[in-house]
mmCIF file of C-alpha atoms in Angstrom:
data_model
loop_
_atom_site.group_PDB
_atom_site.id
_atom_site.type_symbol
_atom_site.label_atom_id
_atom_site.label_comp_id
_atom_site.label_asym_id
_atom_site.label_seq_id
_atom_site.Cartn_x
_atom_site.Cartn_y
_atom_site.Cartn_z
ATOM 1 C CA MET O 1 38.061 57.634 -46.461
ATOM 2 C CA THR O 2 39.245 55.190 -48.934
ATOM 3 C CA GLU O 3 37.668 54.433 -52.099
ATOM 4 C CA ILE O 4 36.937 50.822 -50.805
ATOM 5 C CA ASP O 5 35.311 52.211 -47.709
ATOM 6 C CA ARG O 6 33.082 54.642 -49.814
ATOM 7 C CA ARG O 7 32.022 51.690 -52.126
ATOM 8 C CA SER O 8 31.306 49.662 -49.189
ATOM 9 C CA ILE O 9 29.292 52.475 -47.354
ATOM 10 C CA LEU O 10 27.217 53.271 -50.566
ATOM 11 C CA ALA O 11 26.570 49.495 -51.143
ATOM 12 C CA GLY O 12 25.356 49.205 -47.417
ATOM 13 C CA ALA O 13 23.222 52.147 -47.495
ATOM 14 C CA GLY O 14 21.808 51.828 -51.112
ATOM 15 C CA LEU O 15 21.121 48.185 -51.740
ATOM 16 C CA ALA O 16 18.708 47.377 -49.056
ATOM 17 C CA GLY O 17 16.453 45.670 -51.213
ATOM 18 C CA LEU O 18 18.832 43.225 -52.883
ATOM 19 C CA ALA O 19 18.509 40.566 -50.018
ATOM 20 C CA ALA O 20 14.867 40.239 -50.755
ATOM 21 C CA ALA O 21 15.652 38.543 -54.216
ATOM 22 C CA PHE O 22 17.032 35.562 -52.430
ATOM 23 C CA SER O 23 15.373 32.831 -50.553
ATOM 24 C CA HIS O 24 16.381 31.842 -46.912
ATOM 25 C CA GLU O 25 17.330 28.570 -48.240
ATOM 26 C CA ALA O 26 19.928 30.083 -50.510
ATOM 27 C CA LEU O 27 21.284 32.607 -48.017
ATOM 28 C CA ALA O 28 21.440 29.905 -45.390
ATOM 29 C CA GLN O 29 24.119 28.081 -47.705
ATOM 30 C CA SER O 30 26.319 31.102 -48.397
ATOM 31 C CA ALA O 31 29.967 30.982 -47.446
ATOM 32 C CA THR O 32 29.704 34.671 -46.587
ATOM 33 C CA GLN O 33 27.314 33.356 -43.915
ATOM 34 C CA GLY O 34 30.140 31.239 -42.557
ATOM 35 C CA ASN O 35 29.000 27.753 -43.127
ATOM 36 C CA ALA O 36 29.331 26.519 -46.654
ATOM 37 C CA VAL O 37 30.056 27.356 -50.428
ATOM 38 C CA SER O 38 29.055 30.830 -51.520
ATOM 39 C CA SER O 39 27.682 29.891 -54.974
ATOM 40 C CA GLU O 40 27.166 26.880 -57.374
ATOM 41 C CA ALA O 41 30.646 27.474 -59.064
ATOM 42 C CA ALA O 42 33.946 28.516 -57.739
ATOM 43 C CA PRO O 43 35.262 31.851 -58.593
ATOM 44 C CA ALA O 44 36.442 32.135 -62.184
ATOM 45 C CA GLY O 45 39.671 33.866 -61.127
ATOM 46 C CA PRO O 46 41.259 36.652 -59.296
ATOM 47 C CA GLU O 47 39.348 39.807 -58.581
ATOM 48 C CA PRO O 48 40.514 43.030 -60.315
ATOM 49 C CA MET O 49 41.960 44.513 -57.047
ATOM 50 C CA ALA O 50 44.239 41.399 -56.612
ATOM 51 C CA LYS O 51 47.866 42.372 -57.000
ATOM 52 C CA HIS O 52 49.756 39.254 -56.877
ATOM 53 C CA ARG O 53 49.565 35.558 -58.092
ATOM 54 C CA ILE O 54 50.647 32.657 -55.918
ATOM 55 C CA ARG O 55 50.448 28.894 -56.278
ATOM 56 C CA PHE O 56 48.628 27.174 -53.481
ATOM 57 C CA SER O 57 47.175 23.693 -52.391
ATOM 58 C CA VAL O 58 44.914 22.272 -50.146
ATOM 59 C CA ILE O 59 45.253 19.579 -47.537
ATOM 60 C CA GLY O 60 42.181 18.334 -45.567
ATOM 61 C CA LEU O 61 38.534 18.615 -46.441
ATOM 62 C CA ASP O 62 36.816 17.598 -43.043
ATOM 63 C CA HIS O 63 35.233 20.947 -42.548
ATOM 64 C CA SER O 64 33.045 22.778 -45.321
ATOM 65 C CA HIS O 65 34.829 26.136 -44.442
ATOM 66 C CA ILE O 66 37.442 24.686 -46.848
ATOM 67 C CA TYR O 67 35.397 25.879 -49.813
ATOM 68 C CA SER O 68 35.069 29.501 -48.785
ATOM 69 C CA MET O 69 38.788 29.571 -47.735
ATOM 70 C CA THR O 70 39.668 28.196 -51.187
ATOM 71 C CA ASP O 71 37.420 30.556 -52.845
ATOM 72 C CA ALA O 72 38.817 33.474 -51.036
ATOM 73 C CA MET O 73 42.441 32.612 -52.199
ATOM 74 C CA ILE O 74 41.230 32.340 -55.788
ATOM 75 C CA ARG O 75 39.574 35.714 -55.635
ATOM 76 C CA GLY O 76 43.089 37.027 -54.108
ATOM 77 C CA GLY O 77 45.159 35.943 -56.721
ATOM 78 C CA GLY O 78 45.917 32.114 -55.935
ATOM 79 C CA THR O 79 46.157 29.309 -58.325
ATOM 80 C CA LEU O 80 44.963 25.989 -57.043
ATOM 81 C CA VAL O 81 47.391 23.507 -57.879
ATOM 82 C CA ALA O 82 46.618 20.326 -55.987
ATOM 83 C CA PHE O 83 44.607 18.862 -53.098
ATOM 84 C CA PHE O 84 44.982 15.956 -50.819
ATOM 85 C CA ALA O 85 42.186 13.917 -48.790
ATOM 86 C CA SER O 86 41.471 10.356 -48.312
ATOM 87 C CA ASP O 87 37.560 10.244 -47.983
ATOM 88 C CA PRO O 88 36.165 9.426 -51.685
ATOM 89 C CA LYS O 89 33.011 11.512 -51.081
ATOM 90 C CA GLN O 90 35.040 14.593 -50.067
ATOM 91 C CA ILE O 91 37.267 14.063 -52.797
ATOM 92 C CA ASP O 92 34.417 13.703 -55.558
ATOM 93 C CA THR O 93 32.891 16.882 -54.133
ATOM 94 C CA PHE O 94 35.986 19.088 -54.128
ATOM 95 C CA ARG O 95 37.011 17.832 -57.548
ATOM 96 C CA LYS O 96 33.741 18.840 -59.091
ATOM 97 C CA ARG O 97 34.013 22.201 -57.682
ATOM 98 C CA TYR O 98 37.653 22.767 -58.450
ATOM 99 C CA PRO O 99 38.252 20.570 -61.708
ATOM 100 C CA GLN O 100 41.714 22.266 -62.232
ATOM 101 C CA ALA O 101 42.988 20.817 -59.084
ATOM 102 C CA VAL O 102 45.051 17.556 -59.185
ATOM 103 C CA LEU O 103 44.585 14.970 -56.545
ATOM 104 C CA ALA O 104 48.010 14.424 -54.792
ATOM 105 C CA ARG O 105 49.257 10.885 -53.877
ATOM 106 C CA SER O 106 49.945 12.081 -50.191
ATOM 107 C CA GLU O 107 50.378 15.236 -47.830
ATOM 108 C CA ASP O 108 53.922 14.885 -48.291
ATOM 109 C CA GLU O 109 53.838 15.414 -52.161
ATOM 110 C CA ILE O 110 52.351 18.736 -51.449
ATOM 111 C CA VAL O 111 54.354 19.669 -48.347
ATOM 112 C CA GLU O 112 57.564 19.010 -50.334
ATOM 113 C CA ASP O 113 56.556 20.608 -53.362
ATOM 114 C CA LYS O 114 58.908 23.759 -53.535
ATOM 115 C CA SER O 115 56.648 25.646 -56.088
ATOM 116 C CA ILE O 116 53.733 25.768 -53.485
ATOM 117 C CA GLN O 117 53.837 28.954 -51.494
ATOM 118 C CA LEU O 118 50.830 28.398 -49.453
ATOM 119 C CA VAL O 119 48.716 25.445 -48.018
ATOM 120 C CA VAL O 120 45.150 25.960 -47.097
ATOM 121 C CA ALA O 121 44.135 23.305 -44.613
ATOM 122 C CA ALA O 122 40.836 22.013 -42.872
ATOM 123 C CA PRO O 123 41.714 18.548 -41.591
ATOM 124 C CA ILE O 124 40.103 17.305 -38.256
ATOM 125 C CA PRO O 125 40.897 20.021 -35.829
ATOM 126 C CA ASP O 126 43.563 18.312 -33.821
ATOM 127 C CA LEU O 127 45.662 17.652 -36.728
ATOM 128 C CA ARG O 128 45.748 21.254 -38.109
ATOM 129 C CA ALA O 129 48.516 22.466 -35.844
ATOM 130 C CA PRO O 130 50.978 19.744 -36.575
ATOM 131 C CA LEU O 131 50.242 19.908 -40.202
ATOM 132 C CA GLY O 132 50.782 23.642 -40.216
ATOM 133 C CA ILE O 133 54.224 23.337 -38.407
ATOM 134 C CA ARG O 134 55.311 20.628 -41.041
ATOM 135 C CA CYS O 135 54.323 22.989 -43.849
ATOM 136 C CA MET O 136 56.169 26.062 -42.373
ATOM 137 C CA LYS O 137 59.203 24.122 -41.851
ATOM 138 C CA ALA O 138 59.113 23.197 -45.425
ATOM 139 C CA GLY O 139 59.118 26.945 -46.330
ATOM 140 C CA LYS O 140 55.386 27.356 -46.730
ATOM 141 C CA ASP O 141 52.733 29.817 -45.218
ATOM 142 C CA VAL O 142 49.562 28.212 -43.897
ATOM 143 C CA LEU O 143 46.103 29.200 -43.651
ATOM 144 C CA VAL O 144 44.121 26.664 -41.355
ATOM 145 C CA ASP O 145 40.518 26.513 -40.722
ATOM 146 C CA LYS O 146 39.408 27.491 -36.965
ATOM 147 C CA PRO O 147 40.146 26.035 -34.441
ATOM 148 C CA GLY O 148 43.786 25.971 -35.830
ATOM 149 C CA ILE O 149 44.853 24.740 -32.479
ATOM 150 C CA THR O 150 43.445 22.444 -29.871
ATOM 151 C CA THR O 151 45.731 22.471 -26.962
ATOM 152 C CA LEU O 152 48.188 24.852 -25.195
ATOM 153 C CA LYS O 153 51.123 22.600 -26.043
ATOM 154 C CA GLN O 154 50.069 23.067 -29.752
ATOM 155 C CA LEU O 155 50.027 26.649 -29.112
ATOM 156 C CA ALA O 156 53.494 26.854 -27.832
ATOM 157 C CA ASP O 157 54.787 24.629 -30.795
ATOM 158 C CA VAL O 158 53.154 26.892 -33.463
ATOM 159 C CA ARG O 159 54.593 29.979 -31.739
ATOM 160 C CA ARG O 160 58.090 28.371 -31.780
ATOM 161 C CA ALA O 161 57.833 27.283 -35.328
ATOM 162 C CA VAL O 162 56.461 30.846 -36.492
ATOM 163 C CA LYS O 163 59.507 32.455 -34.760
ATOM 164 C CA ALA O 164 61.966 29.824 -36.336
ATOM 165 C CA THR O 165 60.580 29.868 -39.918
ATOM 166 C CA GLY O 166 59.333 33.481 -40.308
ATOM 167 C CA LYS O 167 56.402 31.935 -41.982
ATOM 168 C CA LYS O 168 52.751 32.698 -41.372
ATOM 169 C CA PHE O 169 50.255 30.393 -39.379
ATOM 170 C CA ALA O 170 46.918 32.105 -40.368
ATOM 171 C CA ILE O 171 43.723 30.908 -39.005
ATOM 172 C CA MET O 172 40.358 31.474 -40.960
ATOM 173 C CA TYR O 173 38.258 33.183 -38.301
ATOM 174 C CA SER O 174 35.333 33.554 -40.894
ATOM 175 C CA GLU O 175 32.631 35.033 -38.736
ATOM 176 C CA ARG O 176 34.618 38.253 -38.914
ATOM 177 C CA LEU O 177 36.761 37.760 -42.166
ATOM 178 C CA GLU O 178 34.241 36.254 -44.514
ATOM 179 C CA VAL O 179 30.934 37.860 -43.246
ATOM 180 C CA ARG O 180 30.114 41.203 -44.961
ATOM 181 C CA SER O 181 28.334 43.001 -41.988
ATOM 182 C CA ALA O 182 31.490 42.130 -39.882
ATOM 183 C CA VAL O 183 33.652 43.848 -42.412
ATOM 184 C CA MET O 184 31.549 46.941 -42.380
ATOM 185 C CA ALA O 185 31.518 47.039 -38.793
ATOM 186 C CA GLY O 186 35.374 46.841 -38.679
ATOM 187 C CA GLN O 187 35.432 49.871 -41.157
ATOM 188 C CA LEU O 188 33.137 51.854 -39.122
ATOM 189 C CA VAL O 189 34.988 51.392 -35.877
ATOM 190 C CA GLN O 190 38.201 52.384 -37.705
ATOM 191 C CA GLN O 191 36.574 55.442 -38.862
ATOM 192 C CA GLY O 192 35.557 56.283 -35.422
ATOM 193 C CA ALA O 193 31.874 55.995 -36.080
ATOM 194 C CA ILE O 194 31.083 54.946 -32.507
ATOM 195 C CA GLY O 195 34.040 56.265 -30.695
ATOM 196 C CA LYS O 196 36.235 53.815 -28.782
ATOM 197 C CA VAL O 197 34.871 50.205 -28.457
ATOM 198 C CA VAL O 198 34.996 49.358 -24.782
ATOM 199 C CA GLN O 199 32.939 45.996 -24.969
ATOM 200 C CA THR O 200 31.829 43.139 -27.336
ATOM 201 C CA VAL O 201 28.995 40.723 -26.740
ATOM 202 C CA ASN O 202 29.089 37.832 -29.059
ATOM 203 C CA LEU O 203 26.175 35.337 -29.272
ATOM 204 C CA ALA O 204 27.002 32.460 -31.290
ATOM 205 C CA PRO O 205 24.277 29.734 -31.716
ATOM 206 C CA HIS O 206 24.705 26.739 -34.059
ATOM 207 C CA ARG O 207 22.611 23.810 -35.292
ATOM 208 C CA VAL O 208 23.652 20.271 -34.597
ATOM 209 C CA ASN O 209 22.203 18.790 -37.473
ATOM 210 C CA GLU O 210 23.013 15.181 -35.963
ATOM 211 C CA PRO O 211 22.698 13.076 -39.136
ATOM 212 C CA SER O 212 25.389 14.966 -40.869
ATOM 213 C CA ARG O 213 28.158 15.015 -38.325
ATOM 214 C CA PRO O 214 31.101 12.599 -38.370
ATOM 215 C CA ASP O 215 32.600 10.910 -35.320
ATOM 216 C CA TRP O 216 35.033 13.358 -34.382
ATOM 217 C CA PHE O 217 32.452 16.023 -34.014
ATOM 218 C CA TRP O 218 31.248 14.423 -30.893
ATOM 219 C CA ASP O 219 34.767 14.033 -29.503
ATOM 220 C CA LYS O 220 35.999 16.844 -27.290
ATOM 221 C CA ALA O 221 39.644 15.458 -27.706
ATOM 222 C CA ARG O 222 39.383 15.942 -31.480
ATOM 223 C CA TYR O 223 37.783 19.414 -31.762
ATOM 224 C CA GLY O 224 39.172 20.932 -28.427
ATOM 225 C CA GLY O 225 35.756 21.685 -26.820
ATOM 226 C CA ILE O 226 33.093 24.148 -27.480
ATOM 227 C CA LEU O 227 35.136 27.253 -26.345
ATOM 228 C CA THR O 228 38.012 26.216 -28.191
ATOM 229 C CA ASP O 229 36.146 25.611 -31.559
ATOM 230 C CA ILE O 230 33.240 27.934 -31.967
ATOM 231 C CA GLY O 231 34.601 30.489 -29.272
ATOM 232 C CA SER O 232 37.695 31.042 -31.376
ATOM 233 C CA HIS O 233 35.667 33.260 -33.861
ATOM 234 C CA GLN O 234 34.367 35.290 -31.055
ATOM 235 C CA ALA O 235 37.677 35.641 -29.319
ATOM 236 C CA ASP O 236 39.183 37.059 -32.702
ATOM 237 C CA GLN O 237 36.323 39.572 -32.882
ATOM 238 C CA PHE O 238 36.698 40.826 -29.185
ATOM 239 C CA LEU O 239 40.578 41.504 -29.901
ATOM 240 C CA PHE O 240 39.927 42.985 -33.400
ATOM 241 C CA TYR O 241 37.004 45.454 -32.487
ATOM 242 C CA THR O 242 38.529 46.571 -29.156
ATOM 243 C CA GLY O 243 42.101 46.815 -30.483
ATOM 244 C CA THR O 244 43.332 44.507 -27.531
ATOM 245 C CA THR O 245 46.800 43.137 -27.430
ATOM 246 C CA LYS O 246 46.976 41.666 -23.913
ATOM 247 C CA ALA O 247 44.012 39.929 -22.433
ATOM 248 C CA GLN O 248 43.084 37.365 -19.863
ATOM 249 C CA VAL O 249 40.010 35.084 -19.148
ATOM 250 C CA VAL O 250 37.990 36.457 -16.152
ATOM 251 C CA ALA O 251 35.534 33.410 -16.099
ATOM 252 C CA ALA O 252 34.386 30.544 -18.296
ATOM 253 C CA GLN O 253 32.076 27.566 -18.144
ATOM 254 C CA ALA O 254 31.165 24.793 -20.698
ATOM 255 C CA GLY O 255 29.140 21.615 -20.477
ATOM 256 C CA ASN O 256 26.897 19.149 -22.056
ATOM 257 C CA LEU O 257 23.256 20.162 -21.307
ATOM 258 C CA ASN O 258 21.214 17.999 -23.709
ATOM 259 C CA TRP O 259 23.258 15.284 -25.327
ATOM 260 C CA GLY O 260 23.757 12.572 -22.597
ATOM 261 C CA LYS O 261 24.098 10.030 -25.505
ATOM 262 C CA ARG O 262 27.318 11.896 -26.595
ATOM 263 C CA PRO O 263 29.271 12.245 -23.321
ATOM 264 C CA LYS O 264 32.292 13.687 -25.022
ATOM 265 C CA PHE O 265 30.455 16.530 -26.444
ATOM 266 C CA GLU O 266 29.815 19.848 -25.174
ATOM 267 C CA ASP O 267 26.698 21.951 -26.388
ATOM 268 C CA PHE O 268 26.952 25.058 -24.115
ATOM 269 C CA GLY O 269 29.710 27.501 -23.214
ATOM 270 C CA ASP O 270 30.238 31.224 -22.244
ATOM 271 C CA MET O 271 33.333 33.274 -21.183
ATOM 272 C CA THR O 272 34.224 36.697 -20.069
ATOM 273 C CA VAL O 273 37.527 38.183 -21.012
ATOM 274 C CA THR O 274 39.204 41.480 -20.498
ATOM 275 C CA GLY O 275 42.287 43.250 -21.934
ATOM 276 C CA ASN O 276 44.004 46.522 -22.409
ATOM 277 C CA GLY O 277 41.352 47.382 -25.097
ATOM 278 C CA GLY O 278 38.098 46.462 -23.448
ATOM 279 C CA THR O 279 36.048 43.599 -22.317
ATOM 280 C CA GLY O 280 33.958 40.981 -23.937
ATOM 281 C CA TYR O 281 31.404 38.313 -23.212
ATOM 282 C CA ILE O 282 31.015 35.303 -25.338
ATOM 283 C CA ARG O 283 28.201 32.727 -25.377
ATOM 284 C CA VAL O 284 28.454 29.794 -27.829
ATOM 285 C CA ASP O 285 25.829 26.837 -28.043
ATOM 286 C CA TRP O 286 24.509 24.075 -30.332
ATOM 287 C CA PHE O 287 20.566 24.831 -29.784
ATOM 288 C CA THR O 288 19.669 26.395 -32.936
ATOM 289 C CA PRO O 289 16.078 24.994 -33.272
ATOM 290 C CA ASP O 290 15.131 23.352 -36.752
ATOM 291 C CA GLY O 291 12.550 26.097 -37.342
ATOM 292 C CA LEU O 292 15.038 28.760 -37.918
ATOM 293 C CA ALA O 293 15.683 29.462 -41.583
ATOM 294 C CA THR O 294 19.523 29.399 -41.238
ATOM 295 C CA TRP O 295 22.217 27.617 -39.039
ATOM 296 C CA GLY O 296 22.309 30.164 -36.429
ATOM 297 C CA ASP O 297 21.266 33.525 -35.357
ATOM 298 C CA GLY O 298 24.538 35.046 -34.882
ATOM 299 C CA ARG O 299 24.714 38.543 -33.211
ATOM 300 C CA LEU O 300 27.357 40.824 -32.276
ATOM 301 C CA PHE O 301 26.973 43.921 -30.162
ATOM 302 C CA LEU O 302 29.717 46.631 -30.060
ATOM 303 C CA LEU O 303 29.443 49.142 -27.371
ATOM 304 C CA GLY O 304 31.502 52.313 -28.173
ATOM 305 C CA THR O 305 32.217 55.630 -26.222
ATOM 306 C CA GLU O 306 29.905 57.372 -28.737
ATOM 307 C CA GLY O 307 27.501 54.859 -29.876
ATOM 308 C CA PHE O 308 26.888 51.280 -30.543
ATOM 309 C CA ILE O 309 26.596 48.620 -33.370
ATOM 310 C CA GLU O 310 24.406 45.504 -33.656
ATOM 311 C CA LEU O 311 24.903 42.883 -36.131
ATOM 312 C CA ARG O 312 22.424 40.396 -37.269
ATOM 313 C CA LYS O 313 24.884 38.333 -39.348
ATOM 314 C CA TYR O 314 22.813 35.501 -40.697
ATOM 315 C CA ILE O 315 19.156 36.184 -40.022
ATOM 316 C CA ASP O 316 16.974 38.864 -38.870
ATOM 317 C CA VAL O 317 14.306 36.877 -37.038
ATOM 318 C CA ALA O 318 10.860 37.647 -38.195
ATOM 319 C CA GLY O 319 12.278 40.831 -39.899
ATOM 320 C CA ARG O 320 14.159 41.796 -42.917
ATOM 321 C CA PRO O 321 15.086 38.937 -45.361
ATOM 322 C CA GLY O 322 18.601 37.522 -45.599
ATOM 323 C CA GLY O 323 21.606 38.162 -43.567
ATOM 324 C CA ASN O 324 24.285 40.603 -43.137
ATOM 325 C CA HIS O 325 22.191 43.301 -41.091
ATOM 326 C CA LEU O 326 23.888 45.977 -39.461
ATOM 327 C CA LEU O 327 22.267 48.575 -37.011
ATOM 328 C CA ILE O 328 24.020 51.567 -35.755
ATOM 329 C CA THR O 329 23.269 54.262 -33.212
ATOM 330 C CA ASP O 330 25.495 57.346 -32.732
ATOM 331 C CA LYS O 331 25.226 61.170 -31.779
ATOM 332 C CA LYS O 332 23.107 61.586 -34.938
ATOM 333 C CA GLY O 333 20.498 59.010 -34.489
ATOM 334 C CA SER O 334 19.899 55.425 -35.579
ATOM 335 C CA ARG O 335 19.967 53.701 -38.857
ATOM 336 C CA TYR O 336 20.139 50.423 -40.820
ATOM 337 C CA MET O 337 22.593 49.259 -43.267
ATOM 338 C CA ASP O 338 22.272 46.266 -45.620
ATOM 339 C CA CYS O 339 25.652 44.796 -45.780
ATOM 340 C CA SER O 340 24.956 42.128 -48.404
ATOM 341 C CA GLN O 341 27.085 43.661 -51.195
ATOM 342 C CA VAL O 342 29.972 44.901 -49.013
ATOM 343 C CA HIS O 343 33.338 43.651 -50.331
ATOM 344 C CA LEU O 344 35.240 40.962 -48.667
ATOM 345 C CA PRO O 345 38.910 41.899 -48.664
ATOM 346 C CA PHE O 346 40.544 39.027 -47.025
ATOM 347 C CA GLY O 347 41.444 37.102 -50.108
ATOM 348 C CA PRO O 348 43.361 39.778 -51.945
ATOM 349 C CA GLN O 349 44.828 41.099 -48.668
ATOM 350 C CA PHE O 350 46.246 37.807 -47.574
ATOM 351 C CA VAL O 351 47.715 36.906 -50.882
ATOM 352 C CA SER O 352 49.478 40.209 -50.834
ATOM 353 C CA ASP O 353 50.648 39.476 -47.380
ATOM 354 C CA VAL O 354 52.245 36.268 -48.450
ATOM 355 C CA VAL O 355 54.053 37.939 -51.325
ATOM 356 C CA GLU O 356 55.089 41.138 -49.665
ATOM 357 C CA ARG O 357 55.628 39.783 -46.138
ATOM 358 C CA THR O 358 53.113 42.200 -44.522
ATOM 359 C CA SER O 359 50.271 41.483 -41.969
ATOM 360 C CA VAL O 360 47.149 43.474 -43.372
ATOM 361 C CA ALA O 361 44.802 40.463 -43.558
ATOM 362 C CA GLN O 362 45.641 39.111 -40.302
ATOM 363 C CA ASP O 363 47.885 40.054 -37.560
ATOM 364 C CA GLN O 364 49.981 36.949 -36.484
ATOM 365 C CA ASP O 365 50.028 37.882 -32.876
ATOM 366 C CA GLN O 366 46.450 38.643 -32.561
ATOM 367 C CA ALA O 367 45.519 35.263 -34.305
ATOM 368 C CA LEU O 368 47.502 33.211 -31.889
ATOM 369 C CA LEU O 369 46.226 35.326 -28.859
ATOM 370 C CA ALA O 370 42.634 34.760 -29.827
ATOM 371 C CA ALA O 371 43.529 30.743 -29.793
ATOM 372 C CA GLU O 372 45.288 31.335 -26.355
ATOM 373 C CA LEU O 373 42.313 32.891 -24.855
ATOM 374 C CA VAL O 374 39.741 30.139 -25.737
ATOM 375 C CA LEU O 375 42.425 27.383 -24.846
ATOM 376 C CA LYS O 376 42.723 28.890 -21.449
ATOM 377 C CA ALA O 377 39.074 29.375 -21.006
ATOM 378 C CA GLN O 378 38.441 25.732 -22.054
ATOM 379 C CA LYS O 379 41.083 24.548 -19.495
ATOM 380 C CA GLN O 380 39.701 26.513 -16.620
ATOM 381 C CA ALA O 381 35.959 26.226 -17.489
ATOM 382 C CA THR O 382 33.744 25.263 -14.831
ATOM 383 C CA ARG O 383 30.389 23.039 -15.501
ATOM 384 C CA PRO O 384 27.162 24.733 -15.672
ATOM 385 C CA MET O 385 25.221 23.948 -12.423
ATOM 386 C CA ILE O 386 22.304 22.437 -14.515
ATOM 387 C CA ALA O 387 24.669 20.176 -16.272
#
């Protein structure tokens, strides 16, 4: 067991009371919960474990994931140099959080700056892959928000660019990479705590919050469809926890069950996948009721040959306060782990990958296979009979 694993397990087992000190509202706004910034201020600098320093810039602020993505790179050893966006409100919010960053005059100013090693990007989803390809061709690695790719043609273009340039097209699947209970689950699986994982079940409800949504949110052509968008998180988790390297979609459906006034929107989808490591079931929706204290009761079930794990990522309904709850049952019994203090390794790992040309933080093939699965599922999805 590594020292990081040991610290994580001690934190998960021994700090069960810490979450009670925070309100549901505060926890609902946490980037480690996957939907917003993690605190009032950005990280002051790299974590002690960060080995390297790089210069990075940001393009596109159209999803609030950009804040947790930027924070992760700063924690990992990145220096934020510049950013570009066109919406004045987005610019003002980003500038207040990261006053050190200069507003670039254009995307090209960042793309053509040879001193920039990495571009972190969260423009409207259908613009992410073309931007990433431009950056890779200019000699930069890229970290884009999910969904990083919205069509199968874009996927083919990205794969060609990765092969031709040797650069990284990383996708921030934050529901695994930036959720502490999911990190702990990965460590337990790798340690053989529940044997071989043979199935994953992901339930991923989200809250619409209609007044806050921009026009592109309602247009399937812009975000790729519900399976392409939200489902990409879940496909990534299926591949990671089962160790799957080859997979296919068994069945899929997607539709608009409740938003007749938004005909280009999808609010429900599910899919079943199978591969050389296991099987997976994924359900995604936009039906979180207003009464829930956070944006969604995200749950993950890992079935192993010697036990099982359940994650209540963001809330334990009518139970323990806060998020990042892990329940594990193995040969010795059942136990609960509070994962609210588990270390998030993605930032330092990814910065090291950029410098050392390794793939510790994210495997490139796995990241693109997750995108491929949801794109194929979206294409072949039937409409629910009740739609």
